[in-house]
C-alpha positions as a printed NumPy array, in Angstrom:
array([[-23.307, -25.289,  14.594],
       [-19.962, -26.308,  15.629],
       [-18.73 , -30.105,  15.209],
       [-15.691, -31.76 ,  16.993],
       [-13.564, -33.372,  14.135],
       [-10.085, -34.667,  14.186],
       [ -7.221, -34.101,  12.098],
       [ -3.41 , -34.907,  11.977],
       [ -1.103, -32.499,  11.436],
       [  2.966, -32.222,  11.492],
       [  4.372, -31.546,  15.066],
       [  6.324, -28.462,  13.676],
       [  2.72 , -26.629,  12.187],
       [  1.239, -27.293,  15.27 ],
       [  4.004, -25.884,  17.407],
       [  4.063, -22.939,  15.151],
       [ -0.34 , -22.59 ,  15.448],
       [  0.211, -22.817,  19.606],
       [  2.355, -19.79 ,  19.296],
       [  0.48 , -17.778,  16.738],
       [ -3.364, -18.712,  19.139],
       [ -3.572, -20.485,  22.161],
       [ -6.817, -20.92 ,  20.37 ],
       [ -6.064, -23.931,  17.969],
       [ -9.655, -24.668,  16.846],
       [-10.079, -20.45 ,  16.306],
       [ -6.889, -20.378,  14.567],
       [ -7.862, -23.489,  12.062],
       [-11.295, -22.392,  11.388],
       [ -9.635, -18.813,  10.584],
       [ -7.811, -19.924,   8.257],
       [ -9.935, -22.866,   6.273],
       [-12.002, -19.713,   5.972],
       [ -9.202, -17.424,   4.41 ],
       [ -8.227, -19.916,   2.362],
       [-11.552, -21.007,   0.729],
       [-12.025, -17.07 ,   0.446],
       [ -9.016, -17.681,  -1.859],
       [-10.246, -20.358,  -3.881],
       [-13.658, -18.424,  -4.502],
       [-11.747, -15.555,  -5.951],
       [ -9.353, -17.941,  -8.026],
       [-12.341, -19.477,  -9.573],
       [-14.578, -15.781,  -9.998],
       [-11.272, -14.821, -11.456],
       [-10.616, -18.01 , -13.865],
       [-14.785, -17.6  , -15.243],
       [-13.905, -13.899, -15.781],
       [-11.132, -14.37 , -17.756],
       [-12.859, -16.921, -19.936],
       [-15.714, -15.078, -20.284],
       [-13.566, -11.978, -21.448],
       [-11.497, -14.401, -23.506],
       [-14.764, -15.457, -25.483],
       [-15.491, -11.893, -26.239],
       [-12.135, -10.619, -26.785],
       [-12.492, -10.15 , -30.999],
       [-15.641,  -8.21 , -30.389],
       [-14.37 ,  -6.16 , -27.385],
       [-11.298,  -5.262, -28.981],
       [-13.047,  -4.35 , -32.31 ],
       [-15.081,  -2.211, -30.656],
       [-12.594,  -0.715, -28.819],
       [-10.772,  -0.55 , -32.027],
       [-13.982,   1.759, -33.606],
       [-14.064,   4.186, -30.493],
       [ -9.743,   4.662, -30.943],
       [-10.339,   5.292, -34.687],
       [-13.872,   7.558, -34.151],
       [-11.849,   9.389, -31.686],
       [ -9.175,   9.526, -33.606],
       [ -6.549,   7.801, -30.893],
       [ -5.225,   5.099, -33.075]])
């Protein structure tokens, strides 16, 4: 479901929207859209990190065993 909303925006980004879509409300949602996708993958990417941060000792011990069983260290 579609709602009207209004929003203000600097005469210069408009200007440059109207040329990139004559389609201003296509163009907006377009990019709200690509730019939430953004944010999802910031924040996925943030929990990963912590998650491999508070398992790094382990991880890299093990890692650590396989180099030395395999004799790559």
């Amino acid at each position: 479901m579609k709602v009207k909303t209004s929003v203000t925006l600097a005469r210069e980004l408009l200007d440059e929207i109207d040329r990139a879509d004559s389609n201003r409300s296509s163009f907006l949602e377009r990019a709200a859209r690509q730019y939430l996708d953004q944010i999802h993958k910031r924040r996925r990417a943030a929990r990963d990190t912590a998650i491999l941060n508070a398992h790094a000792k382990r991880l890299n011990a093990e890692a650590l065993d396989v180099m030395e069983y395999q004799n790559l260290d």
